[in-house]
Amino acid sequence: MNATVRVELDERSYDVRIGTGLLAESGEWISPLLTRSRVWIVTEENVGPLHLSSLKEGLARQDIQSDTLVLPAGERSKSWSELGRTVEWLLEQKVERRDVVIALGGGVIGDLVGFAAAILRRGIRFVQVPTSLLAQVDSSVGGKTGINSPFGKNLIGAFHQPSLVLADIEVLTSLPERDFLAGYGEVVKYGLLGDADFFEWLEIKGPDIARGDVSLRAEAVRRSVQMKADIVARDEHEFGDRALLNLGHTFCHALEAATGFSDRLLHGEGVAIGCALAFELSSRLGLCAQEDPSRVRAHLKSMGMKTDLSDIPGDLPDADGLLTLMAQDKKVLNGQLRFVLAKAIGTTFVSSDVPPEVILSVLNDALAARRV
Ligand code: GLY
């Protein structure tokens, strides 16, 4: 069941190991990277009690000594102050240029620690040990690191690839169902953006994946990571194909901003709703079959996921308000909104040429359905 996906980036290539027992084997996987038998782990207060001891024991089995910094949980940690605290702690610990830091946690920890590693002594190596499904299939792979600004999410950061990713499927067992399904939104995204067979496989296997079948979960993570690795190898810095990974994200970012980046809408939930809206938009533009958006929505609904704007609790801005929020997206280029559109399930492309009136009609109908 255990698999390895290689991210091919010349001298910065690395493996993503996917499977079970990886925390216990962490020392074996990490020791080839080390020049001395010592590592530094950064985690957060929710993940630490669940997985830190397994990781440390796995390292100790190879006589690797480890010290740990535990940060507060949540998106707020992607800040200058927690970044400063992390970097200063690593300096205080006398971490050297050739040492390795381990990020144990979800996307917040991975992004923050990756950025700390990028700037510490002009760049040290780091290993991602992602503990959420979203981090395993998306944020731990591909080298996007960073923190948030009052002006928006992920606006300060660097591309800095990890040296290794250990995606232990067993840690997903400890995820609350809502977090698991939010991560599954990113998994569905991969099928929709580039692999119709994968989407069809998810339609069949999705319920067993949600119920906890470990080998199906490993296969879903492997296929997602393989697709991301292939895209990142072609376009590391997002000048081209990598933008396809943003399917659903233009809508998602507006909805996240409208809900104040709060628990009302998790990022992966916004991605799922955004994918459904991107297919609706594509259908209205005559690009894909009318059945495609219904099929996307049917799968999300059958998984018990947030699918429509009506699934978001509380008030939302009107269509004009949502369009204004979209215009603040960091992916706006020369003032033009950019969307990933679909010709079919599994066939997508990037467009800066979507008439605002069609976007407004999609949003108005989605908001009207909310009021019924
Ligand atoms: N999460 C999208 C990317 O890594 O490009």
Coordinates of C-alpha atoms and ligand atoms in Angstrom, one line a residue:
M1 CA 0.0 0.0 0.0
N2 CA 2.9 2.4 0.7
A3 CA 3.9 4.5 -2.3
T4 CA 6.4 7.1 -3.3
V5 CA 5.8 10.1 -5.6
R6 CA 8.9 11.9 -6.8
V7 CA 8.6 15.6 -7.3
E8 CA 11.1 16.2 -10.1
L9 CA 12.9 19.5 -9.7
D10 CA 16.5 18.8 -10.7
E11 CA 18.8 19.2 -7.6
R12 CA 15.7 20.2 -5.5
S13 CA 13.8 17.0 -6.3
Y14 CA 12.3 15.1 -3.4
D15 CA 10.1 12.2 -2.4
V16 CA 6.6 12.2 -1.0
R17 CA 6.1 9.0 0.9
I18 CA 2.5 8.0 1.3
G19 CA 1.3 5.1 3.5
T20 CA 1.0 3.7 7.0
G21 CA 3.5 3.5 9.8
L22 CA 5.5 6.5 8.5
L23 CA 5.7 8.3 11.8
A24 CA 7.1 5.2 13.5
E25 CA 9.6 4.9 10.6
S26 CA 10.4 8.7 10.5
G27 CA 14.0 8.2 11.7
E28 CA 14.8 5.8 8.8
W29 CA 13.4 8.2 6.2
I30 CA 14.9 11.3 7.7
S31 CA 18.4 10.1 8.8
P32 CA 19.8 10.1 5.2
L33 CA 19.2 13.8 5.1
L34 CA 21.1 14.6 8.3
T35 CA 24.7 15.7 8.9
R36 CA 24.3 15.2 12.6
S37 CA 21.8 13.2 14.7
R38 CA 19.6 16.1 15.7
V39 CA 16.4 17.7 14.4
W40 CA 14.0 20.4 15.4
I41 CA 10.2 19.9 15.3
V42 CA 7.7 22.7 15.0
T43 CA 4.1 21.7 15.7
E44 CA 0.9 23.2 17.2
E45 CA -1.1 22.6 20.4
N46 CA -3.8 20.4 18.8
V47 CA -1.6 18.2 16.8
G48 CA 1.2 17.9 19.3
P49 CA -0.7 15.8 21.9
L50 CA -1.9 13.4 19.1
H51 CA 1.2 12.7 17.0
L52 CA 4.4 14.3 18.5
S53 CA 5.3 11.3 20.7
S54 CA 5.0 8.8 17.7
L55 CA 7.2 11.1 15.6
K56 CA 9.8 11.5 18.4
E57 CA 9.9 7.8 19.1
G58 CA 10.3 7.1 15.3
L59 CA 13.3 9.5 15.3
A60 CA 14.7 8.1 18.5
R61 CA 14.7 4.6 17.0
Q62 CA 17.5 5.9 14.8
D63 CA 19.2 7.8 17.7
I64 CA 18.0 11.1 16.3
Q65 CA 17.6 13.6 19.1
S66 CA 14.7 16.1 18.7
D67 CA 13.6 19.4 20.3
T68 CA 10.1 20.8 19.8
L69 CA 8.4 24.2 19.6
V70 CA 4.6 24.1 20.0
L71 CA 2.7 27.0 18.5
P72 CA -0.9 28.0 19.0
A73 CA -3.3 26.2 16.6
G74 CA -5.1 28.0 13.8
E75 CA -4.7 30.4 10.9
R76 CA -3.7 33.2 13.2
S77 CA -0.3 31.6 13.6
K78 CA 0.6 32.5 10.0
S79 CA 1.7 35.8 11.3
W80 CA 4.9 37.9 11.6
S81 CA 4.9 37.3 15.3
E82 CA 4.8 33.5 15.2
L83 CA 7.2 33.5 12.3
G84 CA 9.6 35.6 14.3
R85 CA 9.1 33.4 17.3
T86 CA 9.9 30.3 15.2
V87 CA 13.0 31.8 13.6
E88 CA 14.3 33.1 16.9
W89 CA 13.8 29.7 18.6
L90 CA 15.7 27.9 15.8
L91 CA 18.5 30.4 16.1
E92 CA 18.5 30.1 19.9
Q93 CA 18.7 26.3 19.4
K94 CA 21.8 26.9 17.2
V95 CA 20.3 25.3 14.1
E96 CA 22.9 25.4 11.4
R97 CA 22.7 25.8 7.7
R98 CA 22.9 22.0 7.0
D99 CA 20.3 21.0 9.7
V100 CA 16.8 19.9 9.1
V101 CA 13.6 21.2 10.6
I102 CA 10.4 19.2 10.7
A103 CA 6.9 20.7 10.2
L104 CA 4.4 18.5 12.0
G105 CA 0.9 19.7 11.4
G106 CA -1.6 20.9 8.8
G107 CA -1.3 23.6 6.2
V108 CA -0.8 26.4 8.7
I109 CA 2.3 24.8 10.3
G110 CA 3.6 23.6 6.9
D111 CA 3.4 27.0 5.4
L112 CA 4.8 28.8 8.4
V113 CA 7.7 26.4 9.1
G114 CA 8.5 26.2 5.4
F115 CA 8.8 30.0 5.3
A116 CA 10.9 30.0 8.4
A117 CA 13.2 27.4 6.8
A118 CA 13.3 29.5 3.6
I119 CA 14.7 32.6 5.4
L120 CA 16.7 31.1 8.3
R121 CA 20.4 31.5 7.4
R122 CA 19.2 32.2 3.8
G123 CA 17.6 28.8 3.6
I124 CA 17.8 25.5 5.5
R125 CA 16.1 22.2 4.7
F126 CA 12.8 21.1 6.1
V127 CA 10.6 18.0 6.1
Q128 CA 6.9 18.1 5.9
V129 CA 4.9 15.7 8.1
P130 CA 1.3 16.7 7.1
T131 CA -1.4 15.7 9.5
S132 CA -4.5 16.9 7.7
L133 CA -5.9 15.5 4.4
L134 CA -5.7 19.0 2.9
A135 CA -2.0 19.3 3.8
Q136 CA -1.2 15.8 2.5
V137 CA -2.7 16.4 -0.9
D138 CA -2.0 20.0 -1.4
S139 CA -0.1 22.4 0.9
S140 CA 2.8 20.1 1.9
V141 CA 3.8 19.5 -1.8
G142 CA 5.1 22.1 -4.2
G143 CA 7.0 24.5 -2.0
K144 CA 4.5 27.3 -1.5
T145 CA 5.3 28.7 2.0
G146 CA 4.3 31.9 3.7
I147 CA 2.2 33.8 6.2
N148 CA -0.9 36.1 6.0
S149 CA -1.1 39.9 6.0
P150 CA -4.0 42.1 7.0
F151 CA -4.2 42.7 3.3
G152 CA -4.9 39.0 2.6
K153 CA -3.9 35.4 3.0
N154 CA -0.5 34.1 1.9
L155 CA 0.7 37.5 0.7
I156 CA 4.1 37.2 2.3
G157 CA 6.1 34.1 1.4
A158 CA 8.6 32.2 -0.7
F159 CA 8.9 29.2 -2.9
H160 CA 10.9 26.8 -0.8
Q161 CA 10.7 23.1 -1.5
P162 CA 10.8 20.5 1.3
S163 CA 13.5 17.8 1.2
L164 CA 11.0 15.1 2.0
V165 CA 7.2 14.7 2.7
L166 CA 6.0 11.9 5.0
A167 CA 2.2 11.6 4.5
D168 CA 1.1 9.0 7.1
I169 CA -2.4 8.0 6.2
E170 CA -3.1 6.7 9.8
V171 CA -2.9 10.2 11.2
L172 CA -6.1 11.1 9.2
T173 CA -8.0 8.8 11.6
S174 CA -7.8 11.5 14.2
L175 CA -9.4 14.2 12.0
P176 CA -12.9 15.4 12.8
E177 CA -15.3 14.4 9.9
R178 CA -15.7 18.1 8.9
D179 CA -11.9 18.6 8.4
F180 CA -11.6 15.3 6.5
L181 CA -14.4 16.3 4.1
A182 CA -12.9 19.7 3.7
G183 CA -9.6 18.1 2.6
Y184 CA -11.6 15.8 0.3
G185 CA -12.7 19.0 -1.5
E186 CA -9.1 19.3 -2.7
V187 CA -9.0 15.6 -3.7
V188 CA -12.1 16.1 -5.9
K189 CA -10.5 19.2 -7.3
Y190 CA -7.7 17.0 -8.8
G191 CA -10.2 14.8 -10.6
L192 CA -12.1 17.7 -11.9
L193 CA -9.1 19.7 -13.1
G194 CA -7.2 17.0 -14.9
D195 CA -8.3 13.3 -14.6
A196 CA -11.9 12.3 -15.4
D197 CA -11.1 8.6 -14.5
F198 CA -10.0 9.7 -11.1
F199 CA -13.2 11.6 -10.6
E200 CA -15.2 8.6 -11.7
W201 CA -13.2 6.5 -9.2
L202 CA -14.0 8.9 -6.5
E203 CA -17.7 8.8 -7.3
I204 CA -17.5 5.0 -6.7
K205 CA -15.0 4.9 -3.8
G206 CA -15.8 8.2 -2.1
P207 CA -18.1 6.8 0.6
D208 CA -15.6 4.1 1.6
I209 CA -12.8 6.7 1.6
A210 CA -14.9 8.8 4.0
R211 CA -15.7 5.8 6.2
G212 CA -11.9 5.3 6.7
D213 CA -10.7 2.6 4.3
V214 CA -6.9 3.1 4.7
S215 CA -5.8 1.7 1.4
L216 CA -8.4 3.7 -0.6
R217 CA -7.3 6.8 1.3
A218 CA -3.7 6.1 0.5
E219 CA -4.6 5.6 -3.2
A220 CA -6.6 8.9 -3.2
V221 CA -3.7 10.8 -1.7
R222 CA -1.2 9.1 -4.1
R223 CA -3.2 10.1 -7.2
S224 CA -3.7 13.6 -5.9
V225 CA 0.0 14.1 -5.1
Q226 CA 1.1 12.5 -8.4
M227 CA -1.0 15.1 -10.3
K228 CA 0.3 17.9 -8.2
A229 CA 3.9 16.7 -8.5
D230 CA 3.6 16.5 -12.3
I231 CA 2.1 20.0 -12.5
V232 CA 4.8 21.5 -10.1
A233 CA 7.6 19.8 -12.1
R234 CA 6.3 21.5 -15.3
D235 CA 5.6 24.9 -13.7
E236 CA 7.1 25.4 -10.2
H237 CA 6.5 29.2 -10.0
E238 CA 3.0 29.3 -11.5
F239 CA 3.6 31.0 -14.8
G240 CA 1.4 28.5 -16.6
D241 CA -0.2 25.1 -15.7
R242 CA 0.2 25.4 -12.0
A243 CA -2.7 27.9 -12.0
L244 CA -5.0 25.0 -12.9
L245 CA -4.6 24.0 -9.2
N246 CA -6.7 27.1 -8.5
L247 CA -9.9 25.5 -9.8
G248 CA -12.7 26.8 -7.7
H249 CA -10.4 29.2 -5.9
T250 CA -11.6 32.5 -7.3
F251 CA -15.1 31.9 -6.0
C252 CA -13.6 30.3 -2.8
H253 CA -11.5 33.3 -1.9
A254 CA -14.5 35.6 -2.2
L255 CA -16.6 33.3 0.0
E256 CA -13.8 33.0 2.5
A257 CA -13.4 36.8 2.7
A258 CA -17.2 37.2 2.9
T259 CA -17.3 34.8 5.9
G260 CA -14.3 36.5 7.6
F261 CA -12.0 33.5 7.1
S262 CA -13.9 32.0 10.0
D263 CA -15.3 28.5 10.9
R264 CA -18.4 29.3 8.9
L265 CA -16.4 28.1 5.9
L266 CA -13.3 26.0 5.9
H267 CA -10.9 26.5 2.9
G268 CA -11.6 23.0 1.5
E269 CA -15.3 23.6 1.8
G270 CA -14.9 26.8 -0.2
V271 CA -12.9 24.9 -2.8
A272 CA -15.7 22.4 -3.2
I273 CA -18.4 25.0 -3.5
G274 CA -16.1 27.0 -5.8
C275 CA -15.5 24.0 -8.1
A276 CA -19.3 23.5 -8.4
L277 CA -19.7 27.2 -9.3
A278 CA -16.7 27.1 -11.8
F279 CA -18.5 24.2 -13.6
E280 CA -21.8 26.1 -13.6
L281 CA -20.0 29.1 -15.0
S282 CA -18.3 27.0 -17.7
S283 CA -21.6 25.5 -18.6
R284 CA -23.3 28.9 -19.0
L285 CA -20.4 30.0 -21.2
G286 CA -21.2 27.0 -23.4
L287 CA -17.8 25.4 -22.7
C288 CA -18.9 22.2 -21.0
A289 CA -22.0 20.0 -21.1
Q290 CA -25.0 21.1 -19.0
E291 CA -24.8 17.8 -17.1
D292 CA -21.3 18.4 -15.8
P293 CA -22.1 20.9 -13.1
S294 CA -25.0 18.6 -11.9
R295 CA -22.6 15.7 -11.8
V296 CA -20.1 17.6 -9.7
R297 CA -22.8 18.8 -7.3
A298 CA -24.3 15.3 -7.1
H299 CA -20.9 13.8 -5.9
L300 CA -20.3 16.6 -3.4
K301 CA -23.8 16.2 -2.0
S302 CA -23.6 12.4 -1.8
M303 CA -20.5 12.8 0.3
G304 CA -22.4 15.1 2.7
M305 CA -20.1 18.1 1.7
K306 CA -20.9 21.7 1.5
T307 CA -22.0 22.1 -2.2
D308 CA -24.1 25.3 -2.6
L309 CA -24.1 28.8 -1.2
S310 CA -27.1 27.7 0.9
D311 CA -24.8 25.4 2.8
I312 CA -22.9 28.4 4.2
P313 CA -24.5 29.6 7.5
G314 CA -25.2 33.3 8.1
D315 CA -25.5 36.2 5.7
L316 CA -23.5 36.6 2.5
P317 CA -23.0 39.8 0.4
D318 CA -25.1 40.1 -2.8
A319 CA -23.7 39.1 -6.2
D320 CA -22.0 42.6 -6.7
G321 CA -20.5 42.3 -3.3
L322 CA -19.0 38.9 -4.0
L323 CA -17.7 40.1 -7.4
T324 CA -16.0 43.0 -5.6
L325 CA -14.3 40.5 -3.2
M326 CA -13.2 38.4 -6.2
A327 CA -11.5 41.5 -7.7
Q328 CA -9.3 41.6 -4.6
D329 CA -8.0 38.1 -5.2
K330 CA -4.3 38.0 -5.5
K331 CA -4.6 36.1 -8.8
V332 CA -6.1 39.1 -10.5
L333 CA -3.8 40.0 -13.4
N334 CA -3.8 43.5 -15.0
G335 CA -7.1 44.1 -13.3
Q336 CA -8.6 41.0 -15.0
L337 CA -10.2 38.2 -12.9
R338 CA -8.8 34.8 -13.7
F339 CA -10.9 31.7 -13.6
V340 CA -10.1 28.0 -14.2
L341 CA -12.9 26.9 -16.6
A342 CA -13.8 23.5 -17.8
K343 CA -14.4 22.0 -21.2
A344 CA -15.4 18.7 -19.4
I345 CA -14.8 17.0 -16.2
G346 CA -11.0 16.5 -16.2
T347 CA -10.3 19.1 -18.9
T348 CA -9.7 22.6 -17.7
F349 CA -7.9 25.8 -18.7
V350 CA -7.2 29.3 -17.3
S351 CA -9.2 32.3 -18.7
S352 CA -9.0 36.0 -18.0
D353 CA -11.9 36.6 -20.4
V354 CA -15.1 35.9 -18.5
P355 CA -17.8 38.5 -19.0
P356 CA -18.8 39.9 -15.5
E357 CA -22.5 39.6 -16.4
V358 CA -22.2 35.8 -16.7
I359 CA -20.4 35.7 -13.3
L360 CA -23.1 37.8 -11.8
S361 CA -25.8 35.6 -13.3
V362 CA -24.2 32.5 -11.8
L363 CA -23.9 34.2 -8.4
N364 CA -27.4 35.7 -8.5
D365 CA -28.9 32.3 -9.2
A366 CA -26.8 30.6 -6.5
L367 CA -27.9 33.3 -4.0
A368 CA -31.5 33.0 -5.0
A369 CA -31.4 29.3 -4.5
R370 CA -30.2 30.1 -1.0
R371 CA -33.4 32.1 -0.2
V372 CA -35.8 29.4 -1.4
Ligands
GLY1 N1 -2.3 25.2 -3.6 C1 -2.0 25.5 -5.0 C2 -0.6 25.4 -5.3 O1 0.2 24.8 -4.6 O2 -0.2 25.8 -6.4

